[in-house]
Amino acid sequence: MENSINTLLEKDFQGILKRYNTPRSAILPMLQFVQKKYGYISKENVETVADVLGLSSTEIGSVLSFYGMFNTSPSAQYMIYVCSNVSCGLHGAEKIITFLENRLNIKEGQITVDGKFALRTVECLGACGGAPVVQINNTYYENMTNEKMEKIISEMEKQ
């Protein structure tokens, strides 16, 4: 079964590769594709990405470890990432993190008992002009406040 999955991924990756002059430039788009398709990036999928790009799995792993937005194991339905870099930190990211920990009854790095929410801090989400920034799955929320966060969480709990 894994071989057929890898073959399908390799076909999908060919379309991604066509958009880039050098294979190494396609690392992030390929990892994003895998995560969107499977919800996380398995060791086998890391090896497939590495094989397609002609790189080592260690090189792909170093990209995974640098970017906090990638999951290397199955996770929650809603992955909440709070930027903790300087701009977001100065604009209240810590208050957002504390609010979410209390609201969801988890600590940073944990998943709620029902598996619906996971909370992580990340070094940078690349949206400093909208600090503090929260990313939930693939959606960015800028200029975040506890009140806005409450409204978003309440809506997601209904789903």
PDB file of N, CA, C and O in Angstrom, residues 101-148:
ATOM      1  N   GLU A 101      -4.372  28.588  26.411  1.00  0.00           N
ATOM      2  CA  GLU A 101      -4.082  27.511  27.367  1.00  0.00           C
ATOM      3  C   GLU A 101      -5.219  27.376  28.384  1.00  0.00           C
ATOM      4  O   GLU A 101      -5.670  26.261  28.677  1.00  0.00           O
ATOM      5  N   ASN A 102      -5.681  28.502  28.897  1.00  0.00           N
ATOM      6  CA  ASN A 102      -6.781  28.476  29.869  1.00  0.00           C
ATOM      7  C   ASN A 102      -8.103  28.079  29.219  1.00  0.00           C
ATOM      8  O   ASN A 102      -8.862  27.278  29.767  1.00  0.00           O
ATOM      9  N   ARG A 103      -8.376  28.622  28.059  1.00  0.00           N
ATOM     10  CA  ARG A 103      -9.644  28.364  27.373  1.00  0.00           C
ATOM     11  C   ARG A 103      -9.783  26.914  26.939  1.00  0.00           C
ATOM     12  O   ARG A 103     -10.834  26.302  27.037  1.00  0.00           O
ATOM     13  N   LEU A 104      -8.676  26.329  26.461  1.00  0.00           N
ATOM     14  CA  LEU A 104      -8.699  24.963  25.942  1.00  0.00           C
ATOM     15  C   LEU A 104      -8.267  23.927  26.983  1.00  0.00           C
ATOM     16  O   LEU A 104      -8.321  22.726  26.720  1.00  0.00           O
ATOM     17  N   ASN A 105      -7.819  24.416  28.119  1.00  0.00           N
ATOM     18  CA  ASN A 105      -7.359  23.550  29.212  1.00  0.00           C
ATOM     19  C   ASN A 105      -6.208  22.643  28.774  1.00  0.00           C
ATOM     20  O   ASN A 105      -6.190  21.438  29.051  1.00  0.00           O
ATOM     21  N   ILE A 106      -5.265  23.228  28.047  1.00  0.00           N
ATOM     22  CA  ILE A 106      -4.050  22.533  27.625  1.00  0.00           C
ATOM     23  C   ILE A 106      -2.880  23.494  27.765  1.00  0.00           C
ATOM     24  O   ILE A 106      -3.071  24.706  27.920  1.00  0.00           O
ATOM     25  N   LYS A 107      -1.693  22.973  27.696  1.00  0.00           N
ATOM     26  CA  LYS A 107      -0.479  23.775  27.647  1.00  0.00           C
ATOM     27  C   LYS A 107       0.032  23.786  26.214  1.00  0.00           C
ATOM     28  O   LYS A 107      -0.329  22.931  25.402  1.00  0.00           O
ATOM     29  N   GLU A 108       0.891  24.730  25.921  1.00  0.00           N
ATOM     30  CA  GLU A 108       1.504  24.814  24.604  1.00  0.00           C
ATOM     31  C   GLU A 108       2.169  23.465  24.305  1.00  0.00           C
ATOM     32  O   GLU A 108       2.825  22.879  25.161  1.00  0.00           O
ATOM     33  N   GLY A 109       1.941  22.962  23.096  1.00  0.00           N
ATOM     34  CA  GLY A 109       2.496  21.677  22.696  1.00  0.00           C
ATOM     35  C   GLY A 109       1.554  20.510  22.928  1.00  0.00           C
ATOM     36  O   GLY A 109       1.859  19.382  22.541  1.00  0.00           O
ATOM     37  N   GLN A 110       0.396  20.760  23.527  1.00  0.00           N
ATOM     38  CA  GLN A 110      -0.547  19.680  23.828  1.00  0.00           C
ATOM     39  C   GLN A 110      -1.768  19.716  22.904  1.00  0.00           C
ATOM     40  O   GLN A 110      -2.002  20.698  22.207  1.00  0.00           O
ATOM     41  N   ILE A 111      -2.541  18.629  22.982  1.00  0.00           N
ATOM     42  CA  ILE A 111      -3.782  18.473  22.228  1.00  0.00           C
ATOM     43  C   ILE A 111      -4.914  18.304  23.226  1.00  0.00           C
ATOM     44  O   ILE A 111      -4.741  17.634  24.245  1.00  0.00           O
ATOM     45  N   THR A 112      -6.072  18.899  22.947  1.00  0.00           N
ATOM     46  CA  THR A 112      -7.226  18.729  23.830  1.00  0.00           C
ATOM     47  C   THR A 112      -7.629  17.263  23.887  1.00  0.00           C
ATOM     48  O   THR A 112      -7.354  16.494  22.953  1.00  0.00           O
ATOM     49  N   VAL A 113      -8.282  16.884  24.967  1.00  0.00           N
ATOM     50  CA  VAL A 113      -8.684  15.492  25.191  1.00  0.00           C
ATOM     51  C   VAL A 113      -9.516  14.951  24.028  1.00  0.00           C
ATOM     52  O   VAL A 113      -9.355  13.802  23.619  1.00  0.00           O
ATOM     53  N   ASP A 114     -10.377  15.791  23.465  1.00  0.00           N
ATOM     54  CA  ASP A 114     -11.230  15.343  22.360  1.00  0.00           C
ATOM     55  C   ASP A 114     -10.513  15.343  21.005  1.00  0.00           C
ATOM     56  O   ASP A 114     -11.085  14.954  19.987  1.00  0.00           O
ATOM     57  N   GLY A 115      -9.249  15.790  20.977  1.00  0.00           N
ATOM     58  CA  GLY A 115      -8.478  15.798  19.738  1.00  0.00           C
ATOM     59  C   GLY A 115      -8.851  16.909  18.779  1.00  0.00           C
ATOM     60  O   GLY A 115      -8.412  16.933  17.639  1.00  0.00           O
ATOM     61  N   LYS A 116      -9.644  17.855  19.240  1.00  0.00           N
ATOM     62  CA  LYS A 116     -10.122  18.911  18.354  1.00  0.00           C
ATOM     63  C   LYS A 116      -9.097  20.039  18.162  1.00  0.00           C
ATOM     64  O   LYS A 116      -8.955  20.571  17.068  1.00  0.00           O
ATOM     65  N   PHE A 117      -8.383  20.401  19.236  1.00  0.00           N
ATOM     66  CA  PHE A 117      -7.445  21.534  19.165  1.00  0.00           C
ATOM     67  C   PHE A 117      -6.057  21.132  19.647  1.00  0.00           C
ATOM     68  O   PHE A 117      -5.923  20.369  20.597  1.00  0.00           O
ATOM     69  N   ALA A 118      -5.047  21.688  18.992  1.00  0.00           N
ATOM     70  CA  ALA A 118      -3.667  21.580  19.451  1.00  0.00           C
ATOM     71  C   ALA A 118      -3.091  22.988  19.441  1.00  0.00           C
ATOM     72  O   ALA A 118      -3.447  23.809  18.585  1.00  0.00           O
ATOM     73  N   LEU A 119      -2.235  23.279  20.391  1.00  0.00           N
ATOM     74  CA  LEU A 119      -1.651  24.616  20.520  1.00  0.00           C
ATOM     75  C   LEU A 119      -0.140  24.523  20.427  1.00  0.00           C
ATOM     76  O   LEU A 119       0.481  23.744  21.151  1.00  0.00           O
ATOM     77  N   ARG A 120       0.424  25.326  19.532  1.00  0.00           N
ATOM     78  CA  ARG A 120       1.877  25.396  19.377  1.00  0.00           C
ATOM     79  C   ARG A 120       2.305  26.845  19.192  1.00  0.00           C
ATOM     80  O   ARG A 120       1.576  27.627  18.592  1.00  0.00           O
ATOM     81  N   THR A 121       3.477  27.148  19.688  1.00  0.00           N
ATOM     82  CA  THR A 121       4.081  28.431  19.357  1.00  0.00           C
ATOM     83  C   THR A 121       5.076  28.173  18.237  1.00  0.00           C
ATOM     84  O   THR A 121       5.665  27.095  18.148  1.00  0.00           O
ATOM     85  N   VAL A 122       5.225  29.159  17.376  1.00  0.00           N
ATOM     86  CA  VAL A 122       6.185  29.065  16.278  1.00  0.00           C
ATOM     87  C   VAL A 122       7.019  30.326  16.263  1.00  0.00           C
ATOM     88  O   VAL A 122       6.599  31.386  16.738  1.00  0.00           O
ATOM     89  N   GLU A 123       8.206  30.209  15.728  1.00  0.00           N
ATOM     90  CA  GLU A 123       9.141  31.320  15.743  1.00  0.00           C
ATOM     91  C   GLU A 123       8.679  32.484  14.863  1.00  0.00           C
ATOM     92  O   GLU A 123       8.846  33.633  15.229  1.00  0.00           O
ATOM     93  N   CYS A 124       8.096  32.179  13.722  1.00  0.00           N
ATOM     94  CA  CYS A 124       7.665  33.272  12.845  1.00  0.00           C
ATOM     95  C   CYS A 124       6.631  32.775  11.851  1.00  0.00           C
ATOM     96  O   CYS A 124       6.804  31.723  11.252  1.00  0.00           O
ATOM     97  N   LEU A 125       5.574  33.555  11.680  1.00  0.00           N
ATOM     98  CA  LEU A 125       4.565  33.246  10.670  1.00  0.00           C
ATOM     99  C   LEU A 125       4.659  34.198   9.474  1.00  0.00           C
ATOM    100  O   LEU A 125       3.876  34.110   8.546  1.00  0.00           O
ATOM    101  N   GLY A 126       5.616  35.109   9.521  1.00  0.00           N
ATOM    102  CA  GLY A 126       5.869  35.976   8.372  1.00  0.00           C
ATOM    103  C   GLY A 126       4.793  37.012   8.103  1.00  0.00           C
ATOM    104  O   GLY A 126       4.575  37.391   6.961  1.00  0.00           O
ATOM    105  N   ALA A 127       4.118  37.473   9.149  1.00  0.00           N
ATOM    106  CA  ALA A 127       3.078  38.486   8.975  1.00  0.00           C
ATOM    107  C   ALA A 127       3.220  39.545  10.070  1.00  0.00           C
ATOM    108  O   ALA A 127       2.254  39.890  10.753  1.00  0.00           O
ATOM    109  N   CYS A 128       4.418  40.064  10.220  1.00  0.00           N
ATOM    110  CA  CYS A 128       4.735  40.989  11.320  1.00  0.00           C
ATOM    111  C   CYS A 128       3.855  42.231  11.333  1.00  0.00           C
ATOM    112  O   CYS A 128       3.562  42.772  12.392  1.00  0.00           O
ATOM    113  N   GLY A 129       3.412  42.670  10.177  1.00  0.00           N
ATOM    114  CA  GLY A 129       2.576  43.865  10.100  1.00  0.00           C
ATOM    115  C   GLY A 129       1.203  43.679  10.732  1.00  0.00           C
ATOM    116  O   GLY A 129       0.517  44.655  11.016  1.00  0.00           O
ATOM    117  N   GLY A 130       0.806  42.432  10.968  1.00  0.00           N
ATOM    118  CA  GLY A 130      -0.494  42.146  11.562  1.00  0.00           C
ATOM    119  C   GLY A 130      -0.378  41.526  12.950  1.00  0.00           C
ATOM    120  O   GLY A 130      -1.262  40.797  13.384  1.00  0.00           O
ATOM    121  N   ALA A 131       0.719  41.814  13.616  1.00  0.00           N
ATOM    122  CA  ALA A 131       0.987  41.204  14.928  1.00  0.00           C
ATOM    123  C   ALA A 131      -0.039  41.629  15.976  1.00  0.00           C
ATOM    124  O   ALA A 131      -0.511  42.759  15.939  1.00  0.00           O
ATOM    125  N   PRO A 132      -0.380  40.703  16.875  1.00  0.00           N
ATOM    126  CA  PRO A 132       0.039  39.311  16.933  1.00  0.00           C
ATOM    127  C   PRO A 132      -0.755  38.450  15.950  1.00  0.00           C
ATOM    128  O   PRO A 132      -1.922  38.701  15.682  1.00  0.00           O
ATOM    129  N   VAL A 133      -0.079  37.440  15.426  1.00  0.00           N
ATOM    130  CA  VAL A 133      -0.650  36.595  14.384  1.00  0.00           C
ATOM    131  C   VAL A 133      -0.868  35.178  14.913  1.00  0.00           C
ATOM    132  O   VAL A 133      -0.030  34.636  15.615  1.00  0.00           O
ATOM    133  N   VAL A 134      -2.013  34.620  14.548  1.00  0.00           N
ATOM    134  CA  VAL A 134      -2.342  33.235  14.865  1.00  0.00           C
ATOM    135  C   VAL A 134      -2.699  32.556  13.551  1.00  0.00           C
ATOM    136  O   VAL A 134      -3.414  33.131  12.725  1.00  0.00           O
ATOM    137  N   GLN A 135      -2.186  31.354  13.366  1.00  0.00           N
ATOM    138  CA  GLN A 135      -2.560  30.549  12.207  1.00  0.00           C
ATOM    139  C   GLN A 135      -3.322  29.340  12.723  1.00  0.00           C
ATOM    140  O   GLN A 135      -2.865  28.653  13.636  1.00  0.00           O
ATOM    141  N   ILE A 136      -4.491  29.092  12.159  1.00  0.00           N
ATOM    142  CA  ILE A 136      -5.257  27.890  12.486  1.00  0.00           C
ATOM    143  C   ILE A 136      -5.397  27.105  11.194  1.00  0.00           C
ATOM    144  O   ILE A 136      -5.993  27.598  10.229  1.00  0.00           O
ATOM    145  N   ASN A 137      -4.799  25.921  11.200  1.00  0.00           N
ATOM    146  CA  ASN A 137      -4.647  25.118   9.984  1.00  0.00           C
ATOM    147  C   ASN A 137      -3.998  25.989   8.920  1.00  0.00           C
ATOM    148  O   ASN A 137      -2.867  26.400   9.093  1.00  0.00           O
ATOM    149  N   ASN A 138      -4.675  26.333   7.855  1.00  0.00           N
ATOM    150  CA  ASN A 138      -4.045  27.135   6.798  1.00  0.00           C
ATOM    151  C   ASN A 138      -4.539  28.573   6.750  1.00  0.00           C
ATOM    152  O   ASN A 138      -4.287  29.280   5.784  1.00  0.00           O
ATOM    153  N   THR A 139      -5.248  29.025   7.779  1.00  0.00           N
ATOM    154  CA  THR A 139      -5.814  30.371   7.785  1.00  0.00           C
ATOM    155  C   THR A 139      -5.084  31.256   8.787  1.00  0.00           C
ATOM    156  O   THR A 139      -4.868  30.860   9.928  1.00  0.00           O
ATOM    157  N   TYR A 140      -4.725  32.450   8.355  1.00  0.00           N
ATOM    158  CA  TYR A 140      -4.057  33.428   9.215  1.00  0.00           C
ATOM    159  C   TYR A 140      -5.086  34.380   9.821  1.00  0.00           C
ATOM    160  O   TYR A 140      -6.023  34.809   9.136  1.00  0.00           O
ATOM    161  N   TYR A 141      -4.867  34.722  11.074  1.00  0.00           N
ATOM    162  CA  TYR A 141      -5.685  35.713  11.774  1.00  0.00           C
ATOM    163  C   TYR A 141      -4.729  36.763  12.330  1.00  0.00           C
ATOM    164  O   TYR A 141      -3.905  36.450  13.190  1.00  0.00           O
ATOM    165  N   GLU A 142      -4.851  37.979  11.852  1.00  0.00           N
ATOM    166  CA  GLU A 142      -3.936  39.042  12.257  1.00  0.00           C
ATOM    167  C   GLU A 142      -4.586  39.969  13.278  1.00  0.00           C
ATOM    168  O   GLU A 142      -5.803  39.968  13.449  1.00  0.00           O
ATOM    169  N   ASN A 143      -3.722  40.747  13.950  1.00  0.00           N
ATOM    170  CA  ASN A 143      -4.174  41.693  14.977  1.00  0.00           C
ATOM    171  C   ASN A 143      -5.076  40.993  15.992  1.00  0.00           C
ATOM    172  O   ASN A 143      -6.135  41.497  16.356  1.00  0.00           O
ATOM    173  N   MET A 144      -4.640  39.820  16.418  1.00  0.00           N
ATOM    174  CA  MET A 144      -5.446  38.962  17.275  1.00  0.00           C
ATOM    175  C   MET A 144      -5.582  39.531  18.679  1.00  0.00           C
ATOM    176  O   MET A 144      -4.659  40.131  19.215  1.00  0.00           O
ATOM    177  N   THR A 145      -6.772  39.342  19.232  1.00  0.00           N
ATOM    178  CA  THR A 145      -7.066  39.695  20.625  1.00  0.00           C
ATOM    179  C   THR A 145      -7.717  38.478  21.272  1.00  0.00           C
ATOM    180  O   THR A 145      -8.172  37.560  20.577  1.00  0.00           O
ATOM    181  N   ASN A 146      -7.794  38.482  22.583  1.00  0.00           N
ATOM    182  CA  ASN A 146      -8.479  37.388  23.275  1.00  0.00           C
ATOM    183  C   ASN A 146      -9.946  37.306  22.862  1.00  0.00           C
ATOM    184  O   ASN A 146     -10.492  36.215  22.713  1.00  0.00           O
ATOM    185  N   GLU A 147     -10.579  38.454  22.662  1.00  0.00           N
ATOM    186  CA  GLU A 147     -11.980  38.481  22.275  1.00  0.00           C
ATOM    187  C   GLU A 147     -12.182  37.852  20.895  1.00  0.00           C
ATOM    188  O   GLU A 147     -13.111  37.066  20.681  1.00  0.00           O
ATOM    189  N   LYS A 148     -11.321  38.208  19.958  1.00  0.00           N
ATOM    190  CA  LYS A 148     -11.406  37.615  18.618  1.00  0.00           C
ATOM    191  C   LYS A 148     -11.140  36.113  18.682  1.00  0.00           C
ATOM    192  O   LYS A 148     -11.814  35.327  18.017  1.00  0.00           O
TER     193      LYS A 148
END
